[in-house]
Short mmCIF file of C-alpha atoms and ligand atoms in Angstrom, two decimals:
data_model
loop_
_atom_site.label_atom_id
_atom_site.label_comp_id
_atom_site.label_asym_id
_atom_site.label_seq_id
_atom_site.Cartn_x
_atom_site.Cartn_y
_atom_site.Cartn_z
CA MET G 3 18.50 -4.59 17.87
CA LYS G 4 16.53 -1.69 16.53
CA ASN G 5 15.92 -1.19 12.83
CA ILE G 6 17.23 2.27 11.94
CA LYS G 7 14.61 2.57 9.19
CA ASP G 8 11.79 2.44 11.74
CA TYR G 9 12.42 6.05 12.71
CA ASN G 10 11.20 9.16 10.97
CA LEU G 11 13.69 12.01 10.97
CA ASP G 12 12.42 13.64 14.17
CA GLU G 13 12.48 10.33 16.01
CA LEU G 14 15.97 9.57 14.72
CA LYS G 15 17.19 12.89 16.07
CA GLU G 16 15.78 11.94 19.47
CA GLU G 17 17.57 8.60 19.28
CA PHE G 18 20.83 10.36 18.50
CA ILE G 19 20.41 12.78 21.38
CA ASN G 20 19.85 9.80 23.68
CA LEU G 21 23.10 8.31 22.36
CA GLY G 22 24.91 11.55 23.15
CA GLU G 23 25.14 12.62 19.50
CA LYS G 24 24.21 15.86 17.80
CA PRO G 25 20.87 15.89 15.94
CA PHE G 26 22.54 16.98 12.68
CA ARG G 27 24.32 13.63 12.65
CA ALA G 28 20.91 11.97 12.47
CA GLU G 29 20.17 14.07 9.42
CA GLN G 30 23.42 12.93 7.79
CA VAL G 31 22.55 9.31 8.47
CA PHE G 32 19.01 9.84 7.17
CA LYS G 33 20.47 11.14 3.90
CA TRP G 34 22.83 8.21 3.59
CA ILE G 35 19.95 5.82 4.01
CA TYR G 36 17.28 7.44 1.87
CA GLU G 37 19.20 9.54 -0.66
CA ALA G 38 22.33 7.48 -1.16
CA ASN G 39 20.61 4.19 -0.27
CA VAL G 40 23.77 2.68 1.22
CA THR G 41 23.65 -0.82 2.66
CA SER G 42 26.12 -0.50 5.50
CA PHE G 43 27.11 1.97 8.21
CA ASP G 44 30.67 1.66 6.87
CA ASP G 45 29.58 3.50 3.72
CA MET G 46 28.63 6.60 5.72
CA THR G 47 32.01 8.18 5.15
CA ASN G 48 31.38 11.59 6.67
CA LEU G 49 30.85 10.00 10.10
CA SER G 50 33.70 9.20 12.42
CA LEU G 51 34.74 5.56 12.74
CA GLU G 52 33.67 5.76 16.35
CA LEU G 53 30.15 6.85 15.46
CA ARG G 54 29.85 4.19 12.79
CA GLU G 55 30.77 1.59 15.41
CA LYS G 56 28.24 3.02 17.82
CA LEU G 57 25.53 2.81 15.18
CA LYS G 58 26.45 -0.78 14.36
CA ASN G 59 26.14 -1.65 18.02
CA ASN G 60 22.73 -0.08 18.32
CA PHE G 61 20.95 -0.51 15.00
CA THR G 62 20.47 -2.84 12.07
CA MET G 63 20.16 -1.52 8.52
CA CYS G 64 17.41 -3.99 7.50
CA ILE G 65 18.63 -4.83 4.00
CA TYR G 66 16.25 -7.21 2.23
CA LYS G 67 17.45 -10.14 0.20
CA ILE G 68 15.70 -10.87 -3.06
CA ILE G 69 14.50 -14.47 -3.02
CA LYS G 70 12.87 -14.27 -6.39
CA LYS G 71 12.26 -11.69 -9.08
CA GLN G 72 9.85 -12.26 -11.94
CA GLU G 73 9.21 -10.11 -14.97
CA SER G 74 5.93 -9.94 -16.82
CA SER G 75 5.63 -9.56 -20.58
CA ASP G 76 4.20 -6.09 -19.90
CA GLY G 77 7.32 -5.05 -17.95
CA THR G 78 5.81 -5.36 -14.48
CA LYS G 79 8.23 -6.89 -12.00
CA LYS G 80 7.39 -8.85 -8.89
CA TYR G 81 9.80 -9.27 -5.99
CA LEU G 82 9.71 -11.84 -3.27
CA PHE G 83 11.71 -10.41 -0.38
CA ASP G 84 13.20 -12.21 2.57
CA VAL G 85 12.22 -9.96 5.48
CA LEU G 86 15.00 -11.49 7.55
CA ASP G 87 12.93 -13.54 10.01
CA GLY G 88 11.99 -16.48 7.80
CA ASN G 89 8.97 -14.71 6.34
CA ALA G 90 8.64 -13.33 2.87
CA ILE G 91 6.53 -10.63 1.26
CA GLU G 92 5.74 -9.55 -2.27
CA THR G 93 6.24 -6.13 -3.83
CA VAL G 94 5.29 -5.18 -7.38
CA LEU G 95 6.98 -2.60 -9.60
CA MET G 96 4.89 -1.08 -12.37
CA ASP G 97 6.21 1.10 -15.12
CA TYR G 98 3.75 3.81 -16.09
CA LYS G 99 4.20 6.70 -18.47
CA HIS G 100 4.08 9.05 -15.50
CA GLY G 101 6.75 7.15 -13.57
CA LYS G 102 7.64 4.07 -11.60
CA SER G 103 4.98 2.96 -9.21
CA LEU G 104 5.54 0.49 -6.40
CA CYS G 105 2.79 -1.64 -4.88
CA ILE G 106 3.94 -2.46 -1.36
CA SER G 107 2.82 -4.79 1.40
CA SER G 108 1.96 -3.63 4.92
CA GLN G 109 1.51 -6.93 6.74
CA ILE G 110 2.68 -10.52 6.51
CA GLY G 111 -0.66 -12.07 5.73
CA CYS G 112 -4.04 -10.40 6.10
CA LYS G 113 -6.93 -10.74 8.54
CA MET G 114 -9.67 -9.29 6.36
CA GLY G 115 -10.74 -12.50 4.63
CA CYS G 116 -12.00 -10.99 1.34
CA LYS G 117 -13.34 -13.94 -0.62
CA PHE G 118 -11.85 -12.89 -3.96
CA CYS G 119 -8.31 -12.14 -2.79
CA ALA G 120 -5.39 -14.58 -2.79
CA SER G 121 -3.83 -12.92 0.26
CA THR G 122 -6.73 -14.38 2.24
CA GLY G 123 -5.18 -17.79 1.81
CA ILE G 124 -2.16 -16.92 3.90
CA LYS G 125 -2.16 -17.01 7.64
CA PHE G 126 -1.69 -13.67 9.33
CA GLU G 127 1.79 -13.62 10.80
CA ARG G 128 2.42 -10.06 11.91
CA ASN G 129 2.52 -6.39 10.99
CA LEU G 130 5.47 -5.02 9.10
CA SER G 131 7.31 -2.27 10.95
CA SER G 132 7.69 1.16 9.32
CA GLY G 133 11.25 0.33 8.37
CA GLU G 134 10.20 -2.96 6.82
CA ILE G 135 7.57 -1.14 4.78
CA VAL G 136 10.02 1.51 3.59
CA GLU G 137 12.79 -1.00 2.82
CA GLN G 138 10.62 -2.37 -0.02
CA VAL G 139 11.08 0.95 -1.82
CA LEU G 140 14.81 1.13 -1.08
CA ALA G 141 15.47 -2.47 -2.09
CA VAL G 142 13.75 -2.01 -5.46
CA GLN G 143 15.54 1.29 -6.07
CA ARG G 144 18.88 -0.41 -5.40
CA ASP G 145 18.10 -3.40 -7.53
CA GLU G 146 16.84 -1.47 -10.56
CA ASN G 147 18.86 1.69 -10.05
CA ILE G 148 15.72 3.80 -10.40
CA LYS G 149 13.74 6.35 -8.47
CA ILE G 150 10.25 5.32 -7.41
CA SER G 151 7.78 8.15 -7.91
CA ASN G 152 4.53 6.58 -6.68
CA VAL G 153 3.78 4.21 -3.85
CA VAL G 154 0.50 2.35 -3.38
CA PHE G 155 -0.36 0.38 -0.25
CA MET G 156 -2.10 -2.30 -2.28
CA GLY G 157 0.13 -5.29 -1.67
CA ILE G 158 -0.42 -7.88 1.02
CA GLY G 159 -2.20 -6.71 4.16
CA GLU G 160 -4.73 -4.17 5.34
CA PRO G 161 -2.78 -0.92 5.85
CA LEU G 162 -5.28 0.58 8.30
CA ASP G 163 -4.96 -2.56 10.43
CA ASN G 164 -1.31 -1.56 10.88
CA TYR G 165 -2.13 2.09 11.29
CA ASN G 166 0.80 3.56 13.23
CA ASN G 167 3.50 1.86 11.20
CA VAL G 168 1.87 2.76 7.90
CA VAL G 169 1.44 6.42 8.85
CA ASN G 170 5.03 6.59 10.07
CA ALA G 171 6.26 4.89 6.89
CA ILE G 172 4.47 7.58 4.88
CA LYS G 173 6.24 10.28 6.90
CA ILE G 174 9.56 8.63 6.09
CA LEU G 175 8.79 8.16 2.38
CA ASN G 176 7.60 11.72 2.18
CA ASN G 177 10.50 13.46 3.93
CA GLN G 178 12.28 15.89 1.61
CA LYS G 179 15.63 15.07 3.14
CA GLY G 180 15.13 11.46 2.10
CA LEU G 181 13.08 9.72 -0.57
CA SER G 182 10.94 12.79 -1.03
CA ILE G 183 7.96 10.97 -2.50
CA GLY G 184 5.14 13.52 -2.54
CA ALA G 185 2.26 12.59 -0.26
CA ARG G 186 -0.08 12.99 -3.22
CA HIS G 187 1.89 10.23 -4.90
CA ILE G 188 1.20 7.83 -2.05
CA SER G 189 -2.10 5.91 -1.91
CA ILE G 190 -3.54 3.90 0.93
CA SER G 191 -6.15 1.33 0.03
CA THR G 192 -8.49 0.01 2.70
CA SER G 193 -11.17 -2.62 2.89
CA GLY G 194 -13.07 -0.15 5.07
CA LEU G 195 -11.92 0.00 8.71
CA VAL G 196 -14.24 2.86 9.57
CA PRO G 197 -12.72 4.13 12.86
CA MET G 198 -9.31 4.28 11.20
CA ILE G 199 -10.69 6.31 8.29
CA TYR G 200 -11.83 8.94 10.81
CA LYS G 201 -8.42 8.84 12.43
CA LEU G 202 -6.59 9.14 9.11
CA ALA G 203 -8.63 12.21 8.23
CA GLU G 204 -7.03 13.99 11.20
CA GLU G 205 -3.43 13.26 10.14
CA ASN G 206 -3.22 15.98 7.51
CA LEU G 207 -1.20 13.72 5.23
CA GLN G 208 -2.41 14.74 1.76
CA SER G 209 -2.04 11.17 0.56
CA THR G 210 -4.75 9.51 -1.50
CA LEU G 211 -7.32 7.24 0.11
CA SER G 212 -8.78 4.37 -1.87
CA ILE G 213 -11.75 2.43 -0.58
CA SER G 214 -12.33 -1.15 -1.66
CA LEU G 215 -16.08 -0.96 -2.08
CA HIS G 216 -16.81 -3.74 -4.60
CA ALA G 217 -20.54 -4.00 -3.92
CA THR G 218 -23.53 -1.74 -3.41
CA THR G 219 -25.75 -3.76 -1.07
CA ASN G 220 -24.78 -4.96 2.38
CA GLU G 221 -25.86 -8.46 1.51
CA LYS G 222 -23.54 -8.69 -1.45
CA ARG G 223 -20.68 -6.82 0.18
CA SER G 224 -20.75 -8.99 3.29
CA GLU G 225 -20.64 -12.04 1.07
CA MET G 226 -17.50 -10.76 -0.65
CA MET G 227 -15.89 -8.95 2.28
CA PRO G 228 -16.52 -10.12 5.87
CA VAL G 229 -15.36 -6.72 7.15
CA ASN G 230 -18.75 -5.43 6.00
CA ASN G 231 -20.35 -7.29 8.91
CA ARG G 232 -18.39 -5.04 11.22
CA TYR G 233 -18.74 -1.77 9.31
CA ASN G 234 -21.57 -1.70 6.83
CA ILE G 235 -21.91 0.37 3.67
CA GLU G 236 -23.83 3.18 5.36
CA GLU G 237 -21.20 3.58 8.09
CA LEU G 238 -18.43 3.36 5.50
CA MET G 239 -19.97 6.00 3.23
CA GLN G 240 -20.52 8.33 6.18
CA ALA G 241 -16.85 7.97 7.14
CA CYS G 242 -15.87 8.73 3.54
CA LYS G 243 -18.05 11.83 3.40
CA ASP G 244 -16.51 13.07 6.64
CA TYR G 245 -13.02 12.28 5.32
CA ILE G 246 -13.62 14.34 2.18
CA LYS G 247 -15.00 17.20 4.26
CA THR G 248 -12.09 17.20 6.73
CA THR G 249 -9.29 16.71 4.22
CA ASN G 250 -10.70 18.36 1.14
CA ARG G 251 -9.30 15.41 -0.79
CA ARG G 252 -11.02 13.22 -3.32
CA ILE G 253 -11.56 9.56 -2.51
CA SER G 254 -11.00 6.81 -4.99
CA PHE G 255 -13.43 3.87 -4.85
CA GLU G 256 -12.23 0.51 -6.08
CA TYR G 257 -14.80 -1.76 -7.59
CA ALA G 258 -13.71 -5.21 -8.77
CA LEU G 259 -16.16 -6.47 -11.35
CA ALA G 260 -17.19 -10.09 -11.06
CA LYS G 261 -19.38 -11.71 -13.68
CA ASP G 262 -23.09 -11.95 -12.79
CA ASN G 263 -22.29 -10.83 -9.28
CA ASN G 264 -21.86 -7.07 -9.06
CA ASP G 265 -21.56 -6.01 -12.68
CA ASN G 266 -25.06 -5.31 -13.91
CA LEU G 267 -26.91 -2.07 -14.49
CA GLU G 268 -28.75 -2.28 -11.15
CA ASP G 269 -25.38 -2.33 -9.38
CA ALA G 270 -24.19 0.63 -11.42
CA LYS G 271 -27.37 2.55 -10.54
CA ARG G 272 -26.95 1.85 -6.83
CA LEU G 273 -23.31 2.91 -7.07
CA VAL G 274 -24.35 6.22 -8.60
CA ASN G 275 -26.77 6.72 -5.70
CA LEU G 276 -24.12 5.95 -3.13
CA LEU G 277 -21.62 8.36 -4.64
CA ARG G 278 -24.02 11.16 -5.52
CA GLY G 279 -22.60 14.54 -4.63
CA MET G 280 -19.30 13.14 -3.42
CA ASN G 281 -15.87 14.17 -4.60
CA ALA G 282 -15.07 10.68 -5.79
CA HIS G 283 -13.44 8.70 -8.54
CA VAL G 284 -14.21 5.09 -9.37
CA ASN G 285 -11.51 2.66 -10.29
CA LEU G 286 -13.01 -0.37 -11.98
CA ILE G 287 -10.90 -3.50 -11.66
CA PRO G 288 -11.59 -6.53 -13.83
CA ILE G 289 -11.56 -9.14 -11.04
CA ASN G 290 -8.78 -11.69 -11.20
CA LYS G 291 -10.01 -15.17 -10.54
CA ILE G 292 -8.05 -16.81 -7.75
CA LYS G 293 -7.46 -20.51 -7.33
CA ASP G 294 -10.66 -22.18 -6.07
CA GLY G 295 -12.35 -18.77 -6.08
CA LYS G 296 -15.96 -18.43 -7.10
CA PHE G 297 -15.74 -15.00 -8.69
CA GLU G 298 -15.10 -14.83 -12.42
CA LYS G 299 -13.93 -11.82 -14.38
CA SER G 300 -16.70 -9.78 -16.02
CA SER G 301 -16.70 -9.58 -19.78
CA ASN G 302 -15.03 -6.58 -21.39
CA GLU G 303 -18.40 -5.55 -22.69
CA SER G 304 -19.98 -5.46 -19.21
CA ILE G 305 -17.01 -3.57 -17.81
CA ILE G 306 -17.22 -0.91 -20.51
CA LYS G 307 -21.00 -0.64 -20.12
CA PHE G 308 -20.57 -0.23 -16.36
CA ARG G 309 -18.00 2.50 -16.85
CA ASP G 310 -20.00 4.30 -19.48
CA TYR G 311 -23.08 4.30 -17.28
CA LEU G 312 -21.15 5.86 -14.39
CA ASN G 313 -19.59 8.42 -16.69
CA SER G 314 -22.99 9.30 -18.16
CA LYS G 315 -24.18 10.10 -14.63
CA GLY G 316 -21.25 12.42 -14.04
CA ILE G 317 -19.12 10.01 -12.02
CA VAL G 318 -15.54 9.77 -13.17
CA ALA G 319 -14.77 6.10 -13.64
CA THR G 320 -11.72 4.48 -15.18
CA ILE G 321 -10.82 0.88 -15.84
CA ARG G 322 -7.62 -0.20 -14.14
CA ARG G 323 -5.11 -1.62 -16.58
CA GLU G 324 -4.33 -5.21 -15.76
CA LEU G 325 -0.62 -5.50 -15.19
CA GLY G 326 1.49 -8.50 -14.34
CA THR G 327 -1.27 -11.12 -14.55
CA ASP G 328 1.11 -13.65 -16.13
CA ILE G 329 3.37 -13.58 -13.08
CA ASP G 330 0.53 -13.44 -10.52
CA ALA G 331 1.38 -9.86 -9.74
CA ALA G 332 -2.00 -8.31 -10.50
CA CYS G 333 -4.60 -7.13 -7.97
CA GLY G 334 -5.53 -9.85 -5.54
CA GLN G 335 -2.86 -12.27 -6.68
CA LEU G 336 -0.19 -11.63 -4.06
CA ARG G 337 0.20 -14.41 -1.60
CA ARG G 338 3.73 -15.64 -0.98
CA LYS G 339 4.47 -15.88 2.69
CA ASN G 340 7.32 -18.11 3.65
CA LEU G 341 10.57 -19.17 2.14
CA LYS G 342 9.57 -22.78 1.73
CA GLU G 343 6.53 -22.20 -0.49
N1 SAH U 9 -6.31 -4.50 2.06
C1 SAH U 9 -6.38 -3.34 1.23
C2 SAH U 9 -5.28 -3.26 0.18
C3 SAH U 9 -4.90 -4.48 -0.59
S1 SAH U 9 -5.71 -4.98 -2.03
C4 SAH U 9 -7.73 -3.25 0.60
O1 SAH U 9 -8.53 -4.14 0.77
O2 SAH U 9 -8.02 -2.25 -0.04
C5 SAH U 9 -5.68 -3.79 -3.29
C6 SAH U 9 -6.94 -3.84 -4.14
O3 SAH U 9 -7.04 -5.06 -4.92
C7 SAH U 9 -8.19 -3.80 -3.27
O4 SAH U 9 -9.13 -2.93 -3.82
C8 SAH U 9 -8.67 -5.22 -3.33
O5 SAH U 9 -10.02 -5.34 -3.00
C9 SAH U 9 -8.36 -5.56 -4.78
N2 SAH U 9 -8.40 -7.00 -5.05
C10 SAH U 9 -8.18 -8.02 -4.20
N3 SAH U 9 -8.35 -9.20 -4.83
C11 SAH U 9 -8.65 -8.93 -6.10
C12 SAH U 9 -8.91 -9.73 -7.24
N4 SAH U 9 -8.89 -11.06 -7.19
N5 SAH U 9 -9.16 -9.10 -8.41
C13 SAH U 9 -9.16 -7.76 -8.48
N6 SAH U 9 -8.93 -6.95 -7.44
C14 SAH U 9 -8.69 -7.51 -6.26
#
């Protein structure tokens, strides 16, 4: 059966027309799902019993079960969701002054193989559908009785490797008749799938693009991120420049600092050269050491020096607050895949 959350509003209207229903009914259903966040077609009380039956016969609601929920001492919460086929994914809720931010997964597993990331340790199973991506937001809103204001595609998976479903999920999240999460409050983070960056630039989405750069020479970047062997730094930076030109949006560069690896002044100087003249922001992430990983976190002193150097050269750089480390919910720590683990 089809997952009703896989459809954006226009597509849902089409589905309804094909079922012999009026398009405005699709809009009613859309509101029940995304505004009221109901868990059953029976709760959609302004629809006839007959229509509710028809919907039940044609669609599932895709309601996640919470397998596990952990809370960090800093208030960050990590969910392990049963995605209803024996697989499980992680989603992280962060409480910021400016609102509730949800870090969501886009795939079950990841193919990118970044050496410093725990998600690399899990076998790639499959893409999440748009509805499965969006249900992470709905499930957390139901559980906590809150409204999510920011969504970041920084959980498990490479969002641009699941391009169509991610873009459609953004359209659903963004729709004013539903969750109404402003596109500017949605960030996609990519390890650098260059052709998809060009494609994304054409979507006119207004969402934020983050690039996981992490190194300033091809040698070092390839060592950390195998994707660099496919699309090197020069190709990546060209795609970013074109993206900024086409979209008029700033790009955020993520740079995870690993001790004696990519955190010295030479690296900072090369980073300044790479970003010169670009409308960019640098997000410095103290790297989280993963089990059996070779990269160690840089010292606070090196991180601050790195930031200050970038700032002194006119590049806006901030240090990402480490949230949820004690429950393995911080950057690069998400890994749960199946129910048995
Ligand atoms: N696949 C996407 C999104 C997921 S990761 C991407 O690569 O961008 C979100 C961010 O966390 C990325 O910048 C990623 O490189 C970073 N990250 C992964 N492992 C990390 C670790 N151990 N410590 C700090 N950041 C890490």
